[in-house]
């Protein structure tokens, strides 16, 4: 998995590397500049490219000045721009400016009226805490209107490194070359949209730079897929766990189907669906592999809960009294992990004490609307503070919180958090969340710990959507297509020896 940092953590890692390990700041700056130059030269093939580098007075500006010098030494046509007013300049940026002056590379105060093949933004780094204004705002707006490859150094100017918020205006980058670790603000929207493709360059700051503290925010990557439990040569359906899916009121059989089938496709050995009698025929036709338990009035779920490895409760269940009694009993009596979704969350929103009194590990999977109901707050109050919201909810109620959005955030009660980058806007379709709950249940049924299954399931769900969107497109993608994507992703993992037949290193 990849480490993500906020601005405070990055500054501390930078300081620890310089002061404790003794790596000179200018060495880090030179390596950062080399990383940016490497990405530019890999993308620009014309004979003498014209490059605009707009620099501030901090170390981000120093990175930009070093980039300008290195490109100039490669024969590029380089135009450097810095604000005109006298301002305190960082020691390192002043050194870099002096080097440019000795090379007689001019530094302008205004962006000239000419065309550039590359536009480099090195105005502000992660330390920006105020809205862009004055000439800085003018620079950013002018750069955004230009053609050519747009490159942000560390983070696009105007983007908050902790939240991804746009502070007045932001530089629209094609690529953002960031250093050591990706920044939380580059992962969250709207910052992710401004950042374009994010490339992390190693410059001499690594996990050791945290010293006594430990990183607590991560993003899943392909290496995490090795955690998927292997398939044993000698096994049967009991080897891969049993899922109980409590879902589907009358006319809502689809939610039960999508969740249950996703569990099967993820590898669960057996899936039992508890649903209303009206759904029997539909589900028998849609998913004959599932074992059905139906009810007309009061279902008997205590014995069913004792027979399974994991429970899904809520998709399409409704919010009537009967559904409420079932959710309450599940949380009170279950001895296996419970994934609470959809109507299960809507019912708990009026009885959050059920979560605090739960007898089992609980994963909640709210989208923004459901989280707003759980917290009795407006969507606008949580839309731009997803990490804080998920962390606070997980800690307050002792649950694993999977807060679903374009960048889904998974938070544990101990403060650890994962921000997911897989997936696409084609997955914003009815039933997609039901598929996710089924994936989570399928992983847990096979023995994966809930804390890993939560972020891994989100990552796998997004990958499945990414595979299918290439064929179906963003407009035509449906939840059933994501089911097919699960098959394709897992088959590919098996083919490449990542999962399926080999013991997993944990």
XYZ file of C-alpha atoms in Angstrom:
506
model
C 0.000 0.000 0.000
C 1.062 3.588 -0.550
C 1.562 6.060 2.282
C -0.409 9.307 2.111
C 0.519 12.370 4.156
C -0.977 15.702 5.079
C 1.061 18.902 4.985
C 2.095 18.672 8.635
C 3.356 15.100 8.307
C 5.267 15.922 5.116
C 6.968 18.927 6.694
C 7.953 16.834 9.702
C 9.377 14.064 7.490
C 11.307 16.677 5.537
C 12.630 18.202 8.763
C 13.570 14.789 10.207
C 15.469 13.859 7.051
C 17.471 17.088 7.164
C 18.037 17.472 10.905
C 18.175 13.856 12.132
C 19.578 11.968 9.146
C 21.703 14.886 7.969
C 20.611 15.007 4.324
C 21.141 18.610 3.132
C 17.987 20.416 2.058
C 19.587 21.419 -1.247
C 20.248 17.751 -2.021
C 16.548 16.998 -1.568
C 15.692 19.995 -3.762
C 18.042 18.894 -6.536
C 16.595 15.376 -6.493
C 13.072 16.772 -6.616
C 13.975 18.928 -9.606
C 15.583 15.958 -11.352
C 12.336 14.023 -10.900
C 10.309 16.781 -12.534
C 12.791 17.122 -15.389
C 12.700 13.368 -15.967
C 8.925 13.440 -16.442
C 9.025 16.476 -18.745
C 11.775 15.126 -21.000
C 9.971 11.778 -21.256
C 6.921 13.536 -22.709
C 8.350 16.304 -24.913
C 9.954 15.289 -28.180
C 10.249 18.540 -30.197
C 13.702 19.907 -31.055
C 13.875 22.977 -28.807
C 10.843 23.055 -26.539
C 9.783 26.327 -24.994
C 9.189 25.967 -21.254
C 7.575 28.443 -18.873
C 8.482 27.988 -15.188
C 6.520 30.164 -12.745
C 8.119 30.201 -9.302
C 7.252 31.426 -5.824
C 9.587 32.422 -2.997
C 9.385 29.243 -0.922
C 11.077 25.891 -1.420
C 8.496 24.963 -4.049
C 9.751 27.940 -6.003
C 13.312 26.736 -5.378
C 12.359 23.386 -6.935
C 11.051 25.283 -9.962
C 14.207 27.373 -10.313
C 16.295 24.192 -10.260
C 13.999 22.643 -12.882
C 14.475 25.721 -15.086
C 18.271 25.504 -14.830
C 18.370 21.772 -15.613
C 16.122 22.160 -18.667
C 18.163 25.137 -19.864
C 21.301 23.004 -19.599
C 19.572 20.420 -21.811
C 19.047 23.047 -24.503
C 15.417 23.865 -23.801
C 14.149 27.387 -24.286
C 13.365 28.412 -20.711
C 11.394 31.414 -19.449
C 11.391 31.924 -15.684
C 8.825 34.138 -13.965
C 8.731 35.278 -10.311
C 6.568 37.944 -8.652
C 8.101 41.427 -8.690
C 7.609 42.538 -5.091
C 10.375 42.284 -2.547
C 9.558 39.336 -0.321
C 11.326 37.057 2.088
C 12.714 34.184 0.080
C 13.694 30.816 1.507
C 17.400 30.144 1.863
C 17.321 27.297 -0.658
C 15.249 29.226 -3.208
C 17.673 32.140 -2.891
C 20.585 29.805 -3.662
C 18.770 28.493 -6.739
C 17.944 32.037 -7.891
C 21.597 33.036 -7.509
C 22.680 30.065 -9.621
C 20.304 31.111 -12.412
C 21.625 34.669 -12.290
C 25.207 33.430 -12.637
C 24.177 31.395 -15.668
C 22.605 34.628 -16.950
C 19.182 33.031 -17.212
C 16.767 35.994 -16.956
C 13.946 36.025 -14.427
C 10.869 37.990 -15.513
C 8.080 39.474 -13.444
C 5.321 38.930 -15.977
C 4.359 36.013 -18.184
C 5.293 36.962 -21.762
C 2.800 36.766 -24.607
C 4.158 33.717 -26.398
C 3.413 30.034 -26.836
C 4.973 27.365 -24.638
C 5.258 23.610 -25.043
C 5.434 23.115 -21.272
C 4.015 25.186 -18.413
C 5.492 24.430 -14.977
C 3.703 25.596 -11.841
C 6.104 26.039 -8.903
C 4.336 28.904 -7.165
C 3.094 27.283 -3.974
C 3.574 23.890 -2.366
C 1.677 22.137 0.403
C 2.170 25.008 2.834
C -0.426 27.299 1.238
C -3.113 28.167 3.790
C -4.843 31.184 2.243
C -6.747 31.887 -0.947
C -4.792 32.945 -3.999
C -4.944 36.674 -4.620
C -3.176 39.474 -6.451
C -0.461 38.577 -8.919
C -0.456 34.936 -7.779
C -4.068 34.586 -8.815
C -3.268 36.319 -12.112
C -0.421 33.895 -12.778
C -2.573 30.831 -12.159
C -5.480 32.059 -14.284
C -3.099 32.979 -17.090
C -1.315 29.605 -16.962
C -4.646 27.797 -17.070
C -5.463 29.511 -20.371
C -2.242 28.345 -22.015
C -1.698 25.379 -24.285
C 1.051 22.822 -23.791
C 1.830 20.221 -21.143
C 0.867 21.520 -17.710
C 3.114 20.292 -14.894
C 2.579 20.975 -11.186
C 5.543 20.701 -8.827
C 4.518 18.729 -5.704
C 0.909 20.039 -5.735
C -1.046 22.395 -8.026
C -0.945 25.944 -6.661
C -4.213 26.839 -4.960
C -5.029 23.278 -3.858
C -5.127 22.542 -0.150
C -2.693 19.713 0.561
C -4.846 18.305 3.359
C -8.394 18.520 1.983
C -8.130 18.936 -1.794
C -10.140 22.165 -1.532
C -9.583 24.918 -4.097
C -8.431 28.105 -2.404
C -9.769 30.831 -4.656
C -8.419 29.232 -7.825
C -6.224 26.293 -8.726
C -3.726 25.356 -11.417
C -5.110 22.707 -13.776
C -2.260 20.222 -14.262
C -1.915 17.381 -16.723
C 0.591 15.779 -14.388
C 1.613 16.507 -10.820
C 5.089 15.369 -9.825
C 5.039 15.014 -6.056
C 7.811 13.879 -3.764
C 8.360 11.029 -1.281
C 4.664 10.365 -0.609
C 1.445 11.378 -2.286
C -0.531 14.051 -0.471
C -4.051 13.581 0.824
C -5.180 16.707 -1.040
C -4.106 15.130 -4.346
C -6.374 12.137 -3.699
C -9.563 13.949 -2.698
C -11.849 15.896 -4.992
C -11.722 18.566 -6.250
C -7.935 18.464 -5.804
C -7.674 15.143 -7.664
C -9.262 16.726 -10.724
C -6.769 19.608 -10.726
C -3.783 17.305 -10.172
C -4.248 15.160 -13.277
C -1.918 12.155 -13.252
C -0.016 12.024 -9.962
C 3.554 10.729 -10.105
C 5.453 10.130 -6.858
C 9.216 10.571 -7.042
C 11.676 9.190 -4.486
C 14.042 11.956 -3.331
C 15.590 10.563 -0.148
C 12.632 10.859 2.207
C 11.090 7.505 3.083
C 9.199 5.676 5.822
C 12.221 6.010 8.141
C 11.691 9.775 8.113
C 8.615 9.376 10.319
C 10.998 8.392 13.177
C 8.913 7.523 16.284
C 5.557 8.255 14.691
C 3.851 5.938 12.250
C 1.985 6.753 9.054
C -1.766 6.363 9.463
C -3.192 7.100 6.023
C -2.757 4.896 2.978
C -3.968 4.130 -0.523
C -4.330 0.526 -1.737
C -2.283 -0.676 -4.685
C -1.850 -3.890 -6.651
C 0.504 -5.394 -4.073
C -2.371 -5.394 -1.582
C -4.202 -7.847 -3.820
C -1.829 -10.520 -2.564
C -3.896 -10.486 0.631
C -6.778 -12.171 -1.199
C -7.057 -15.657 0.346
C -5.695 -18.434 -1.888
C -7.777 -21.308 -3.215
C -6.652 -24.591 -1.746
C -6.239 -27.663 -3.914
C -8.094 -29.834 -1.430
C -11.232 -27.929 -0.511
C -15.009 -27.784 -0.667
C -17.629 -25.074 -0.392
C -17.240 -25.089 3.379
C -13.594 -24.104 2.965
C -14.532 -20.656 1.714
C -17.133 -19.579 4.213
C -20.851 -18.926 4.300
C -22.569 -15.584 3.785
C -26.024 -14.651 5.057
C -27.507 -11.774 3.050
C -30.545 -10.206 4.720
C -31.928 -8.106 1.916
C -34.807 -7.301 -0.378
C -38.298 -6.259 0.612
C -41.119 -6.649 -1.914
C -40.094 -5.222 -5.325
C -36.451 -4.953 -4.225
C -35.131 -8.373 -5.202
C -32.396 -6.791 -7.299
C -30.457 -5.554 -4.250
C -30.393 -9.047 -2.757
C -29.342 -10.558 -6.085
C -26.484 -8.125 -6.734
C -25.034 -8.440 -3.249
C -25.336 -12.224 -3.084
C -23.887 -12.809 -6.542
C -20.960 -10.488 -5.797
C -20.160 -12.630 -2.753
C -20.148 -15.746 -4.887
C -18.006 -14.167 -7.606
C -15.499 -12.966 -5.009
C -15.060 -16.543 -3.833
C -17.517 -17.289 -1.016
C -18.398 -20.977 -0.751
C -22.103 -20.581 -0.027
C -24.517 -17.651 0.082
C -27.864 -17.791 1.830
C -30.423 -15.039 1.174
C -33.053 -14.144 3.734
C -35.783 -12.201 1.942
C -39.539 -11.794 1.636
C -41.628 -14.568 0.110
C -42.517 -12.306 -2.841
C -38.894 -12.456 -4.008
C -38.623 -16.242 -4.066
C -39.335 -16.910 -7.739
C -37.314 -13.955 -8.988
C -34.220 -14.880 -6.993
C -34.473 -18.564 -7.827
C -34.374 -17.575 -11.485
C -31.657 -14.942 -11.152
C -29.347 -16.847 -8.799
C -30.165 -20.559 -8.491
C -26.855 -21.116 -6.657
C -28.125 -19.187 -3.623
C -29.921 -20.905 -0.765
C -33.167 -19.060 -0.034
C -34.878 -18.498 3.294
C -38.084 -16.518 2.887
C -40.558 -15.039 5.324
C -44.054 -13.604 5.287
C -44.285 -12.101 8.744
C -41.562 -12.608 11.360
C -38.354 -14.304 10.174
C -36.373 -16.504 12.539
C -32.825 -15.284 12.098
C -31.024 -16.343 15.277
C -30.321 -19.880 14.069
C -29.376 -18.609 10.614
C -26.790 -16.246 12.108
C -25.164 -19.131 13.960
C -24.535 -21.008 10.698
C -22.555 -18.404 8.750
C -19.168 -16.661 8.618
C -20.371 -13.141 7.826
C -23.637 -11.199 7.541
C -24.846 -8.574 5.066
C -27.825 -6.621 6.359
C -29.806 -3.885 4.701
C -29.737 -3.784 0.870
C -33.309 -3.120 -0.289
C -34.628 -4.225 3.097
C -36.980 -1.306 3.688
C -37.353 0.770 6.839
C -40.537 -0.670 8.358
C -40.932 -2.063 11.859
C -40.139 -5.609 10.785
C -36.895 -4.526 9.126
C -35.999 -2.524 12.212
C -36.461 -5.546 14.464
C -34.195 -7.619 12.234
C -31.396 -5.043 12.191
C -31.583 -4.621 15.930
C -31.421 -8.378 16.484
C -28.510 -8.764 14.074
C -26.450 -6.150 15.898
C -27.408 -7.487 19.313
C -26.904 -11.210 18.720
C -24.495 -11.755 15.805
C -21.143 -13.313 16.665
C -19.623 -12.854 13.208
C -18.754 -9.673 11.283
C -21.751 -7.691 10.016
C -21.758 -5.419 6.957
C -24.468 -2.820 7.411
C -25.635 -1.092 4.235
C -28.465 0.892 2.675
C -31.711 0.553 4.653
C -29.795 -1.016 7.506
C -28.004 2.314 7.877
C -31.209 4.311 7.531
C -32.748 2.317 10.388
C -29.670 2.725 12.578
C -29.686 6.483 11.930
C -32.573 6.734 14.398
C -31.013 4.272 16.840
C -27.239 4.818 16.814
C -27.045 3.192 20.233
C -27.511 -0.110 18.399
C -24.041 0.381 16.923
C -22.446 1.171 20.271
C -24.035 -1.929 21.826
C -23.228 -4.273 18.923
C -21.928 -7.693 19.913
C -19.894 -8.160 16.735
C -17.431 -6.384 14.428
C -19.433 -3.985 12.215
C -18.608 -2.450 8.847
C -20.865 0.433 7.812
C -20.915 1.467 4.139
C -22.770 4.796 3.871
C -22.832 7.082 0.866
C -22.952 10.806 1.584
C -26.723 10.901 2.004
C -26.723 7.987 4.426
C -23.828 9.444 6.399
C -25.673 12.763 6.627
C -28.662 10.919 8.122
C -26.444 8.996 10.541
C -24.891 12.232 11.779
C -28.036 14.359 11.451
C -26.063 16.857 9.395
C -26.285 18.228 5.873
C -24.443 16.625 2.972
C -22.643 19.920 2.364
C -21.212 19.695 5.893
C -19.381 16.438 5.161
C -18.770 16.523 1.401
C -15.403 18.250 1.698
C -14.211 16.614 4.910
C -14.552 12.917 4.157
C -11.448 11.731 6.062
C -12.342 13.602 9.237
C -15.964 12.440 9.036
C -15.095 8.774 8.514
C -12.443 8.799 11.243
C -14.674 10.472 13.797
C -17.581 8.113 13.097
C -15.373 5.009 13.278
C -13.854 6.129 16.572
C -17.151 7.237 18.121
C -19.043 4.034 17.386
C -16.218 1.497 17.301
C -16.971 0.424 13.727
C -15.147 0.238 10.413
C -16.523 3.109 8.334
C -16.500 2.861 4.534
C -17.640 6.332 3.465
C -18.502 6.030 -0.221
C -17.816 8.781 -2.728
C -15.726 9.315 -5.846
C -12.810 8.768 -3.454
C -14.098 6.283 -0.901
C -12.546 6.617 2.558
C -12.212 3.598 4.855
C -11.492 4.404 8.506
C -10.781 2.129 11.468
C -11.566 2.914 15.111
C -7.814 3.190 15.854
C -7.432 6.087 13.387
C -5.898 4.268 10.438
C -7.431 5.239 7.118
C -7.351 4.293 3.439
C -8.337 6.546 0.541
C -9.244 4.618 -2.594
C -8.307 5.776 -6.077
C -9.698 2.940 -8.204
C -13.096 3.244 -9.890
C -14.735 5.722 -12.235
C -17.842 7.860 -12.689
C -19.588 5.137 -14.693
C -20.009 3.305 -11.384
C -22.337 6.024 -10.135
C -25.317 3.808 -10.896
C -28.035 2.002 -8.957
C -26.895 -1.282 -7.431
C -23.183 -0.481 -7.408
C -23.192 -0.255 -3.605
C -24.970 -3.607 -3.319
C -22.149 -5.175 -5.318
C -19.620 -3.635 -2.946
C -21.283 -5.149 0.139
C -21.212 -8.537 -1.552
C -17.497 -8.218 -2.313
C -16.730 -7.312 1.296
C -18.733 -10.309 2.519
C -17.034 -12.646 0.060
C -13.574 -11.647 1.259
C -14.473 -11.947 4.952
C -16.176 -15.306 4.377
C -12.871 -16.664 3.060
C -11.043 -15.621 6.200
C -9.815 -12.094 5.516
C -9.838 -9.852 8.579
C -12.577 -7.199 8.357
C -10.076 -4.321 8.653
C -8.318 -5.529 5.503
C -11.439 -6.708 3.695
C -12.985 -3.244 4.019
C -10.375 -1.294 2.057
C -9.460 -4.246 -0.150
C -13.087 -4.750 -1.154
C -13.411 -1.087 -2.073
C -10.230 -1.301 -4.162
C -11.331 -4.512 -5.901
C -14.786 -3.038 -6.560
C -13.193 -0.018 -8.247
C -10.852 -2.164 -10.319
C -13.802 -4.238 -11.513
C -15.524 -1.066 -12.657
C -12.356 0.182 -14.362
C -12.048 -3.048 -16.356
C -15.647 -2.906 -17.532
C -15.789 0.798 -18.352
C -13.294 0.243 -21.155
C -15.864 -1.942 -22.895
C -19.154 -0.429 -21.732
C -18.220 3.227 -21.469
C -19.014 5.646 -18.655
C -22.648 6.107 -19.665
C -23.600 2.481 -20.212
C -21.984 0.857 -17.183
C -24.446 -0.959 -14.894
C -24.106 -2.828 -11.620
C -24.293 -6.192 -13.370
C -21.307 -5.158 -15.492
C -19.306 -4.643 -12.292
C -20.136 -8.263 -11.398
C -18.503 -9.360 -14.631
C -15.559 -7.115 -13.790
C -14.992 -9.052 -10.558
C -14.591 -12.224 -12.594
C -12.158 -10.564 -14.998
C -10.016 -9.014 -12.266
C -9.723 -12.177 -10.174
C -9.039 -14.315 -13.233
C -6.222 -11.940 -14.176
C -4.791 -12.102 -10.659
C -4.783 -15.893 -10.761
C -3.163 -15.898 -14.182
C -0.368 -13.669 -12.900
C 0.161 -15.640 -9.696
C -1.047 -12.845 -7.416
C -4.002 -14.738 -5.981
C -5.805 -18.033 -6.336
C -3.318 -20.798 -5.926
C -0.405 -19.478 -3.891
C -0.060 -18.875 -0.202
C -0.421 -15.195 0.564
C 2.261 -13.340 2.484
C 0.474 -11.472 5.280
